[in-house]
Short mmCIF file of C-alpha atoms in Angstrom, two decimals:
data_model
loop_
_atom_site.label_atom_id
_atom_site.label_comp_id
_atom_site.label_asym_id
_atom_site.label_seq_id
_atom_site.Cartn_x
_atom_site.Cartn_y
_atom_site.Cartn_z
CA MET A 18 30.25 33.47 19.10
CA LYS A 19 26.56 34.06 17.61
CA GLY A 20 23.98 31.46 18.32
CA LYS A 21 23.88 29.89 14.97
CA GLU A 22 27.67 29.67 14.59
CA ALA A 23 27.65 27.90 18.06
CA LEU A 24 24.89 25.45 16.84
CA VAL A 25 26.83 24.73 13.71
CA ALA A 26 29.81 23.91 15.98
CA ALA A 27 27.88 21.72 18.35
CA LEU A 28 26.39 19.77 15.55
CA SER A 29 29.92 18.76 14.35
CA LEU A 30 31.32 17.94 17.92
CA LYS A 31 32.23 14.07 17.85
CA PRO A 32 33.47 12.25 20.83
CA ASN A 33 37.25 11.43 20.59
CA VAL A 34 37.16 7.85 22.06
CA HIS A 35 40.88 7.10 21.92
CA ARG A 36 43.24 6.53 24.92
CA ALA A 37 44.47 9.89 26.52
CA LYS A 38 48.40 9.83 26.20
CA ASN A 39 48.46 13.14 27.86
CA LEU A 40 46.38 14.41 30.69
CA ILE A 41 46.32 17.91 31.79
CA LEU A 42 44.43 19.09 34.95
CA PHE A 43 44.38 22.88 35.61
CA LEU A 44 43.18 23.42 39.35
CA GLY A 45 41.90 26.89 40.21
CA ASP A 46 42.01 27.32 43.97
CA GLY A 47 38.64 28.95 44.87
CA MET A 48 37.58 29.46 41.20
CA GLY A 49 33.87 29.64 41.54
CA ILE A 50 31.60 30.46 38.70
CA SER A 51 31.42 34.10 39.56
CA THR A 52 35.39 34.11 39.47
CA VAL A 53 35.05 32.52 36.03
CA THR A 54 32.72 35.22 34.84
CA ALA A 55 34.39 38.25 36.23
CA ALA A 56 38.06 37.02 35.09
CA ARG A 57 36.58 36.64 31.48
CA ILE A 58 35.30 40.07 31.51
CA LEU A 59 38.61 41.54 32.91
CA LYS A 60 40.85 39.57 30.28
CA GLY A 61 38.68 41.36 27.77
CA GLN A 62 38.93 44.75 29.21
CA LEU A 63 42.65 44.40 29.38
CA ALA A 64 42.60 43.87 25.73
CA GLY A 65 40.59 46.99 25.08
CA LYS A 66 37.24 45.29 24.86
CA THR A 67 34.04 46.01 26.71
CA GLY A 68 34.71 42.32 28.07
CA GLU A 69 31.45 40.62 28.40
CA GLU A 70 31.75 39.24 24.96
CA ASN A 71 35.37 37.86 25.58
CA MET A 72 36.36 34.13 25.80
CA LEU A 73 38.63 32.60 28.10
CA THR A 74 40.62 29.70 26.73
CA MET A 75 38.78 27.39 29.23
CA ASP A 76 35.47 28.75 27.97
CA THR A 77 36.38 27.10 24.48
CA PHE A 78 36.56 23.58 26.06
CA PRO A 79 33.41 21.60 24.48
CA HIS A 80 32.62 19.36 27.36
CA LEU A 81 31.20 20.71 30.77
CA ALA A 82 30.09 19.39 34.20
CA LEU A 83 29.32 20.63 37.46
CA SER A 84 31.50 19.29 40.68
CA LYS A 85 29.88 18.67 44.08
CA THR A 86 32.59 19.82 46.39
CA TYR A 87 31.43 18.84 49.99
CA ASN A 88 33.57 16.91 52.30
CA VAL A 89 32.54 13.75 53.91
CA ASP A 90 32.16 15.52 57.40
CA GLN A 91 31.76 19.30 56.35
CA GLN A 92 29.21 21.22 53.87
CA MET A 93 31.79 23.72 53.12
CA PRO A 94 34.83 22.09 51.91
CA ASP A 95 38.55 22.73 52.35
CA SER A 96 41.58 22.54 49.96
CA ALA A 97 42.68 19.35 51.67
CA ALA A 98 39.85 17.08 51.51
CA THR A 99 38.86 18.28 48.11
CA ALA A 100 42.45 17.64 46.71
CA THR A 101 41.97 14.00 47.91
CA ALA A 102 38.69 13.98 45.95
CA TYR A 103 39.78 15.21 42.84
CA LEU A 104 43.30 13.85 42.70
CA CYS A 105 42.78 10.45 44.17
CA GLY A 106 39.29 9.51 43.68
CA VAL A 107 37.98 9.45 47.29
CA LYS A 108 35.96 11.88 49.35
CA ALA A 109 37.73 12.76 52.65
CA ASN A 110 37.28 14.61 55.93
CA TYR A 111 38.03 18.23 56.30
CA GLY A 112 41.71 19.16 56.84
CA THR A 113 42.98 15.66 56.00
CA LEU A 114 45.21 14.85 52.97
CA GLY A 115 45.80 11.78 50.75
CA LEU A 116 43.64 9.71 53.34
CA SER A 117 40.23 8.09 53.24
CA ALA A 118 37.49 9.10 55.75
CA GLY A 119 38.54 6.53 58.06
CA ALA A 120 41.31 9.11 59.06
CA ARG A 121 40.54 11.97 61.65
CA ARG A 122 42.15 15.48 61.43
CA SER A 123 45.33 15.88 63.53
CA GLN A 124 45.17 12.25 64.66
CA CYS A 125 48.36 10.63 63.50
CA SER A 126 47.28 7.32 64.72
CA SER A 127 44.44 7.41 62.21
CA GLN A 128 46.45 7.57 59.28
CA LYS A 129 48.00 3.98 58.68
CA GLY A 130 45.85 1.87 56.46
CA HIS A 131 43.84 4.76 55.17
CA GLU A 132 46.38 6.08 52.44
CA VAL A 133 44.84 6.77 49.11
CA TYR A 134 47.09 7.46 46.00
CA SER A 135 46.69 10.24 43.46
CA VAL A 136 46.50 9.70 39.51
CA LEU A 137 50.04 11.40 39.55
CA HIS A 138 51.46 8.72 41.66
CA ARG A 139 49.88 5.93 39.58
CA ALA A 140 51.07 7.70 36.32
CA LYS A 141 54.62 7.47 37.78
CA ALA A 142 54.04 3.84 38.45
CA ALA A 143 53.07 3.40 34.87
CA GLY A 144 56.38 4.73 33.53
CA LYS A 145 55.33 8.47 33.25
CA SER A 146 57.35 11.57 34.11
CA VAL A 147 55.42 13.65 36.61
CA GLY A 148 55.51 17.17 37.80
CA ILE A 149 53.86 19.81 39.82
CA VAL A 150 53.76 23.54 39.18
CA THR A 151 51.98 25.89 41.73
CA THR A 152 51.74 29.38 42.79
CA THR A 153 51.51 28.16 46.41
CA ARG A 154 54.08 26.57 48.63
CA VAL A 155 54.62 23.09 47.04
CA GLN A 156 53.50 21.75 50.47
CA HIS A 157 50.18 23.22 50.47
CA ALA A 158 47.14 21.10 50.32
CA SER A 159 46.34 21.34 46.81
CA PRO A 160 49.58 20.32 45.49
CA GLY A 161 50.19 18.17 48.37
CA GLY A 162 47.23 15.86 47.44
CA ASN A 163 49.56 14.52 44.74
CA TYR A 164 52.02 12.89 47.25
CA ALA A 165 51.23 13.20 50.69
CA HIS A 166 49.22 11.16 53.08
CA ILE A 167 48.87 13.14 56.33
CA SER A 168 45.94 13.65 59.01
CA GLU A 169 46.81 17.52 59.22
CA ARG A 170 47.27 19.74 56.34
CA ASP A 171 49.21 22.22 58.19
CA TRP A 172 52.17 20.02 59.11
CA TYR A 173 54.50 21.32 56.55
CA SER A 174 57.68 20.71 58.27
CA ASP A 175 58.64 18.83 61.39
CA ALA A 176 58.66 22.17 63.40
CA ARG A 177 54.79 22.12 62.76
CA LEU A 178 54.06 18.54 63.86
CA SER A 179 52.18 18.11 67.10
CA SER A 180 54.10 16.52 69.82
CA SER A 181 52.08 13.42 69.84
CA ALA A 182 52.46 13.12 66.01
CA ALA A 183 56.26 13.65 66.44
CA ALA A 184 56.19 10.99 69.25
CA ALA A 185 54.32 8.51 67.07
CA GLY A 186 56.54 8.68 64.16
CA CYS A 187 54.34 10.49 61.53
CA THR A 188 56.27 12.45 59.04
CA ASP A 189 55.61 15.94 57.67
CA ILE A 190 54.61 16.98 54.27
CA SER A 191 57.95 18.25 53.03
CA TYR A 192 59.54 14.86 54.16
CA GLN A 193 56.98 13.07 52.26
CA LEU A 194 57.36 15.37 49.10
CA VAL A 195 60.96 13.96 48.92
CA HIS A 196 60.28 10.37 49.90
CA ASN A 197 56.66 9.32 48.82
CA THR A 198 56.79 9.73 45.05
CA ASP A 199 59.54 10.29 42.56
CA ILE A 200 58.35 13.54 41.10
CA ASN A 201 60.29 14.90 38.21
CA VAL A 202 59.56 18.60 38.33
CA ILE A 203 58.53 20.46 41.48
CA LEU A 204 58.02 24.26 40.82
CA GLY A 205 56.37 26.72 43.47
CA GLY A 206 57.30 28.22 46.97
CA GLY A 207 58.06 26.41 50.10
CA ARG A 208 61.97 26.88 50.90
CA GLN A 209 61.60 27.35 54.48
CA TYR A 210 60.04 24.12 55.16
CA MET A 211 62.91 22.30 53.35
CA LEU A 212 65.86 23.86 55.08
CA PRO A 213 67.37 23.41 58.62
CA GLN A 214 66.48 25.79 61.25
CA GLY A 215 69.17 28.50 61.22
CA THR A 216 70.03 28.25 57.39
CA PRO A 217 69.77 31.65 55.95
CA ASP A 218 67.34 31.89 52.95
CA PRO A 219 69.30 32.51 49.80
CA GLU A 220 67.00 35.48 48.67
CA TYR A 221 66.09 36.83 52.19
CA PRO A 222 69.19 36.21 54.48
CA SER A 223 67.18 37.51 57.47
CA LYS A 224 64.94 34.50 57.03
CA THR A 225 65.89 30.86 57.92
CA GLY A 226 64.78 27.55 57.38
CA GLU A 227 62.64 25.82 60.34
CA ARG A 228 63.34 22.07 60.14
CA LEU A 229 64.35 20.66 63.50
CA ASP A 230 65.88 17.57 62.09
CA LYS A 231 68.73 19.47 60.76
CA THR A 232 68.30 17.97 57.26
CA ASN A 233 68.40 19.92 54.17
CA LEU A 234 65.62 18.23 52.16
CA ILE A 235 66.65 20.18 48.91
CA ASP A 236 70.02 18.50 48.95
CA MET A 237 68.59 15.09 49.74
CA TRP A 238 66.44 15.41 46.82
CA LEU A 239 69.22 16.19 44.60
CA GLU A 240 71.60 13.56 45.88
CA ASN A 241 69.17 10.67 44.90
CA ARG A 242 68.60 11.68 41.15
CA ARG A 243 70.50 11.87 38.10
CA ASN A 244 70.53 14.74 35.90
CA ALA A 245 68.72 16.88 38.70
CA LYS A 246 68.85 20.73 39.27
CA TYR A 247 67.64 23.22 41.95
CA VAL A 248 66.77 26.82 41.19
CA TRP A 249 65.31 29.55 43.42
CA ASN A 250 65.09 32.55 40.77
CA LYS A 251 64.02 33.40 37.38
CA ALA A 252 67.53 33.73 35.89
CA GLN A 253 68.41 30.20 37.15
CA LEU A 254 65.10 28.78 35.80
CA ASP A 255 65.80 30.38 32.44
CA ALA A 256 69.22 28.99 32.42
CA VAL A 257 68.08 25.22 32.80
CA ASN A 258 68.83 23.20 29.70
CA ASP A 259 65.78 21.16 29.08
CA ILE A 260 67.70 18.51 27.07
CA ASP A 261 70.25 17.40 29.81
CA THR A 262 67.62 18.12 32.68
CA ASP A 263 65.58 15.06 33.90
CA TYR A 264 64.52 16.36 37.49
CA LEU A 265 63.77 20.15 38.38
CA MET A 266 63.05 21.63 41.83
CA GLY A 267 62.37 25.43 41.69
CA LEU A 268 61.49 26.93 45.01
CA PHE A 269 61.03 30.77 44.38
CA GLU A 270 59.81 31.94 47.88
CA PRO A 271 60.27 30.93 51.39
CA VAL A 272 56.37 30.37 51.68
CA ASP A 273 54.00 31.07 48.83
CA THR A 274 54.89 32.75 45.57
CA ARG A 275 54.03 36.31 44.90
CA TYR A 276 50.65 37.38 43.40
CA GLU A 277 50.90 38.26 39.70
CA LEU A 278 50.20 41.88 40.33
CA ASP A 279 53.06 41.83 42.85
CA ARG A 280 55.57 39.60 40.96
CA ASN A 281 59.00 41.18 39.94
CA SER A 282 59.18 40.00 36.42
CA GLU A 283 63.12 40.14 36.54
CA THR A 284 63.51 37.84 39.35
CA ASP A 285 60.18 35.75 39.74
CA PRO A 286 59.02 33.48 37.08
CA SER A 287 55.26 33.76 36.04
CA LEU A 288 52.96 30.76 36.09
CA THR A 289 52.94 30.34 32.34
CA GLU A 290 56.91 30.41 32.36
CA MET A 291 56.97 27.70 34.94
CA VAL A 292 54.33 25.63 33.04
CA GLU A 293 56.34 25.87 29.75
CA LYS A 294 59.50 24.92 31.42
CA ALA A 295 58.09 21.85 33.16
CA ILE A 296 56.39 20.72 29.83
CA LYS A 297 59.60 20.97 27.96
CA ILE A 298 61.46 18.74 30.43
CA LEU A 299 58.73 16.25 31.07
CA SER A 300 57.84 15.57 27.37
CA LYS A 301 61.14 14.08 26.86
CA ASN A 302 59.74 10.67 28.30
CA PRO A 303 58.14 8.84 25.31
CA LYS A 304 55.69 7.44 27.83
CA GLY A 305 54.38 10.83 28.60
CA PHE A 306 53.86 12.90 31.77
CA TYR A 307 51.63 14.12 34.32
CA LEU A 308 51.79 17.90 35.54
CA GLY A 309 49.85 19.23 38.36
CA ARG A 310 48.93 23.12 38.53
CA ILE A 311 47.59 25.19 41.30
CA ASP A 312 46.73 28.88 41.94
CA HIS A 313 45.24 30.82 44.92
CA GLY A 314 43.46 34.06 45.74
CA HIS A 315 40.32 35.56 47.34
CA HIS A 316 40.77 34.98 51.11
CA ALA A 317 42.11 38.59 51.81
CA SER A 318 38.89 39.89 50.00
CA GLU A 319 41.25 41.60 47.43
CA ALA A 320 39.30 40.92 44.15
CA LYS A 321 41.89 42.55 42.05
CA ARG A 322 44.64 40.20 43.13
CA ALA A 323 42.30 37.27 42.71
CA LEU A 324 41.07 38.04 39.24
CA TYR A 325 44.47 38.89 37.82
CA GLU A 326 45.51 35.45 39.19
CA ALA A 327 42.74 33.91 37.31
CA VAL A 328 43.81 35.69 34.08
CA GLU A 329 47.45 34.53 34.28
CA PHE A 330 45.78 30.98 35.01
CA ASP A 331 43.90 31.25 31.81
CA ARG A 332 47.34 32.22 30.01
CA ALA A 333 48.89 29.15 31.32
CA ILE A 334 46.00 27.06 29.89
CA THR A 335 46.58 28.79 26.49
CA ARG A 336 50.39 28.02 26.53
CA ALA A 337 50.15 24.31 27.46
CA GLY A 338 47.39 23.97 24.55
CA GLU A 339 50.01 25.34 22.11
CA LEU A 340 52.82 22.71 23.32
CA THR A 341 50.13 19.79 23.33
CA SER A 342 47.68 18.10 20.82
CA GLU A 343 44.03 17.85 21.55
CA LEU A 344 44.16 14.67 19.39
CA ASP A 345 45.92 12.86 22.28
CA THR A 346 45.69 15.03 25.32
CA MET A 347 42.85 15.32 27.79
CA SER A 348 42.90 18.68 29.30
CA VAL A 349 40.65 19.42 32.29
CA VAL A 350 40.11 22.72 34.16
CA THR A 351 38.17 22.98 37.43
CA ALA A 352 38.48 24.20 41.03
CA ASP A 353 38.64 22.74 44.40
CA HIS A 354 35.93 24.92 45.90
CA SER A 355 34.40 28.55 45.35
CA HIS A 356 34.28 31.45 47.49
CA VAL A 357 31.59 33.74 48.74
CA PHE A 358 32.55 36.31 46.06
CA SER A 359 29.53 37.88 44.32
CA PHE A 360 29.65 40.03 40.95
CA GLY A 361 26.44 41.80 40.07
CA SER A 362 24.14 44.77 40.47
CA SER A 363 23.33 47.65 37.95
CA SER A 364 26.00 48.47 35.66
CA PRO A 365 26.16 49.48 31.82
CA ARG A 366 27.97 47.17 29.33
CA GLY A 367 31.82 47.64 29.64
CA ASN A 368 31.66 48.67 33.26
CA PRO A 369 35.04 47.83 34.76
CA VAL A 370 34.82 44.50 36.43
CA LEU A 371 36.21 45.95 39.62
CA GLY A 372 34.25 49.29 39.29
CA LEU A 373 31.18 51.00 40.94
CA SER A 374 27.53 49.83 40.54
CA THR A 375 25.38 52.48 39.10
CA LYS A 376 23.00 52.07 41.88
CA ILE A 377 23.40 53.84 45.37
CA GLY A 378 22.60 51.91 48.63
CA THR A 379 20.01 53.05 50.71
CA ASP A 380 22.50 54.60 52.90
CA ASP A 381 23.35 57.08 50.05
CA LYS A 382 26.68 55.49 49.40
CA HIS A 383 28.42 53.85 46.53
CA PHE A 384 29.38 50.34 46.26
CA THR A 385 31.31 47.81 43.96
CA THR A 386 29.63 45.43 41.60
CA ALA A 387 32.28 42.78 43.12
CA LEU A 388 31.48 41.91 46.78
CA TYR A 389 32.21 39.28 49.46
CA GLY A 390 29.52 37.70 51.89
CA ASN A 391 32.15 37.62 54.70
CA GLY A 392 35.64 38.75 55.17
CA PRO A 393 38.15 41.56 56.18
CA GLY A 394 36.40 44.05 54.01
CA PHE A 395 33.48 44.51 56.43
CA ALA A 396 33.46 48.37 57.16
CA ILE A 397 30.58 49.46 59.37
CA VAL A 398 31.80 52.18 61.53
CA ASN A 399 29.42 53.96 64.15
CA GLY A 400 26.40 52.37 62.33
CA THR A 401 27.48 53.37 58.74
CA ARG A 402 29.87 52.21 55.83
CA PRO A 403 32.40 54.61 54.21
CA ASP A 404 31.51 56.01 50.96
CA ILE A 405 34.10 54.97 47.95
CA ASN A 406 35.07 56.04 44.50
CA SER A 407 36.86 54.64 41.64
CA ASN A 408 40.32 55.99 43.03
CA ILE A 409 39.83 54.05 46.13
CA THR A 410 38.54 50.78 44.57
CA GLY A 411 41.01 50.70 41.92
CA ALA A 412 43.97 50.11 44.16
CA THR A 413 45.65 46.81 44.12
CA ASP A 414 45.21 46.17 47.96
CA TYR A 415 41.68 47.60 47.98
CA LYS A 416 39.36 44.99 50.09
CA GLN A 417 35.88 44.81 48.63
CA GLN A 418 33.10 45.29 51.20
CA SER A 419 31.70 42.31 52.90
CA ALA A 420 28.56 41.75 54.86
CA VAL A 421 29.89 39.92 57.87
CA PRO A 422 33.22 40.77 59.60
CA LEU A 423 35.84 37.81 59.43
CA SER A 424 39.57 38.10 59.62
CA SER A 425 39.74 35.90 56.45
CA GLU A 426 36.87 35.45 53.70
CA THR A 427 35.55 31.65 53.68
CA HIS A 428 35.08 29.26 50.85
CA GLY A 429 31.59 28.92 49.15
CA SER A 430 29.50 25.72 49.38
CA GLU A 431 28.33 25.49 45.67
CA ASP A 432 29.24 23.42 42.86
CA VAL A 433 32.13 24.54 40.67
CA ALA A 434 32.57 23.81 36.89
CA ILE A 435 34.64 21.24 35.23
CA PHE A 436 35.77 22.24 31.59
CA ALA A 437 37.23 19.47 29.41
CA LYS A 438 38.59 18.73 25.84
CA GLY A 439 40.48 16.11 24.26
CA PRO A 440 40.12 12.14 24.37
CA MET A 441 37.28 10.91 26.51
CA SER A 442 36.52 14.29 27.57
CA HIS A 443 32.69 13.66 26.89
CA LEU A 444 33.00 11.66 30.17
CA PHE A 445 32.64 15.11 31.91
CA HIS A 446 28.72 15.70 31.77
CA GLY A 447 25.88 16.46 34.30
CA VAL A 448 26.46 16.96 37.85
CA GLN A 449 29.22 14.72 39.54
CA GLU A 450 30.75 14.04 42.80
CA GLN A 451 34.38 15.78 42.88
CA SER A 452 36.04 12.24 43.01
CA TYR A 453 34.58 11.50 39.73
CA ILE A 454 37.45 13.68 38.24
CA ALA A 455 40.14 11.28 39.15
CA HIS A 456 38.20 8.40 37.99
CA ALA A 457 37.55 9.96 34.62
CA MET A 458 41.05 11.00 33.98
CA ALA A 459 42.54 7.69 35.20
CA TYR A 460 40.08 5.80 32.73
CA ALA A 461 40.84 8.06 29.92
CA GLY A 462 44.70 7.24 30.37
CA CYS A 463 44.22 3.73 31.14
CA ILE A 464 46.02 4.27 34.45
CA ASP A 465 45.36 2.04 37.52
CA PRO A 466 42.80 0.91 38.27
CA TYR A 467 41.63 1.07 34.75
CA THR A 468 44.72 -0.66 32.91
CA ASP A 469 42.07 -2.78 31.12
CA CYS A 470 40.21 0.23 29.63
CA ALA A 471 40.70 -1.21 26.04
CA LEU A 472 41.08 2.34 24.55
CA GLU A 473 43.68 2.70 21.75
CA LEU A 474 45.98 5.62 21.31
CA ALA A 475 45.00 8.03 18.34
CA PRO A 476 46.93 7.28 15.22
CA GLU A 477 49.81 9.64 14.68
CA PRO A 478 49.13 12.31 11.84
CA THR A 479 50.73 11.38 8.47
CA PRO A 480 53.06 14.28 7.43
CA GLU A 481 52.14 16.15 4.28
CA PRO A 482 54.16 15.51 1.26
CA THR A 483 56.89 18.05 0.48
CA PRO A 484 59.17 18.84 -2.38
CA ASP A 485 62.89 17.45 -1.80
CA SER A 486 64.05 20.94 -1.51
CA ASN A 487 61.87 21.29 1.89
CA HIS A 488 62.96 17.98 3.18
CA ALA A 489 64.98 19.22 6.04
CA SER A 490 62.10 21.48 7.11
CA SER A 491 59.63 18.57 6.69
CA VAL A 492 61.90 16.30 9.12
CA GLN A 493 62.07 19.11 11.59
CA LEU A 494 58.19 19.58 11.65
CA SER A 495 57.81 15.67 11.91
CA LEU A 496 60.07 15.52 15.12
CA VAL A 497 58.26 18.48 16.70
CA THR A 498 54.98 16.70 16.05
CA LEU A 499 56.20 13.60 17.68
CA LEU A 500 57.52 15.42 20.61
CA LEU A 501 54.12 16.82 21.30
CA LEU A 502 52.41 13.44 21.02
CA ALA A 503 54.54 12.35 23.78
CA LEU A 504 52.90 14.47 26.34
CA LEU A 505 50.84 13.35 29.54
CA THR A 506 49.95 16.52 31.26
CA THR A 507 48.02 17.40 34.20
CA ILE A 508 47.82 20.81 35.52
CA ASN A 509 46.18 21.80 38.76
CA LEU A 510 45.10 25.35 39.95
CA ILE A 511 45.17 25.61 43.68
#
């Protein structure tokens, strides 16, 4: 958008001070500012443009803030403590999930009395339908912050509990997924943590479940819920009838789902497809719903996979916007933390976002404009690094070079962006603690502890008068409008 047009748009902005009937939180795991910029350019280039002028859907949100991501005990954060902050509204210790800073990592005995509860949990208590959609295992720290209270983020199943934790009666994350909060829609990966040891995986028979308690948690979840379905592939998901389904669990891989570049479009649903199915099921609740969305990338220093994930993430944001109304839906896009991913150096307009810099290093070798500060891409052998070209760097599994050798690239410590639109979205401004996100969203939705927020719902739009001959179509449009007004969505990207 040109400068004058942007100014006119800014001058016309007016805060929407109604209550948010719908809340959408998209959480991009590791989506720092450099990732947003590179994804914006990539999405434009995939559409045949130079890229820099492109706009992501999240870029169009009118309100913007910065989030301080540090943990109580660590400068560089992890996904568990950050999830506790942006989902529950409380800063926490590194590696702990759904617990205040009074709990200590891996110390089961420190959990009791320090539980904190997510906006998703409180939305359910308020009568709304709730759901989680993720490209990770559903037990991962980012989605796990919606329902789990545990001192060790890696206790995915009872087979992962420490001996002391098991002896003390602490329960694993998968067990808590089924028992802690009544979640209507759960879509992602993580089958192996739900199945008993020795139970073959339905897609990969050579792989088995790992639970030691001999409990099939999928069956247990189904038994206790009416109109509930379980699916594990795209065909089954597509066949689910939204109208007669009130509960849906879809676990599409034993652990994490495949990256978008590796996904089999015939057997594995995309993030956008999962989000659409979730919204259609949850939107039947006249009190609304809360949906959480999570995404992942970067740790392997494979920028191509990470950036294509970000592009698909933005497509899901677009689709959710098409299924909801900005009049009564607060949509928030943010990240749990950044990564040590950088994007720069000399390059002409339209240079491929994963391409080479026009500069040559002092060692007379080429390098890419996308690099990592540390990670498995470190490539100094006998005092020199290998030369590269576009054929090498264009490969999906190419690891961008990094300055320091590590088996896994690390998180960054800088602030991340918060993009917001809809009712009360003007609350997102300035530089805020990450825990502010949960408080602002709970206030906008008049959810505990802000049930006395005194905000009124936006009035429903009056249908346009239509001739009698078009009466049937006008009734159909009115019903669709009312359906969209019933949404309460929160989508988290891990």
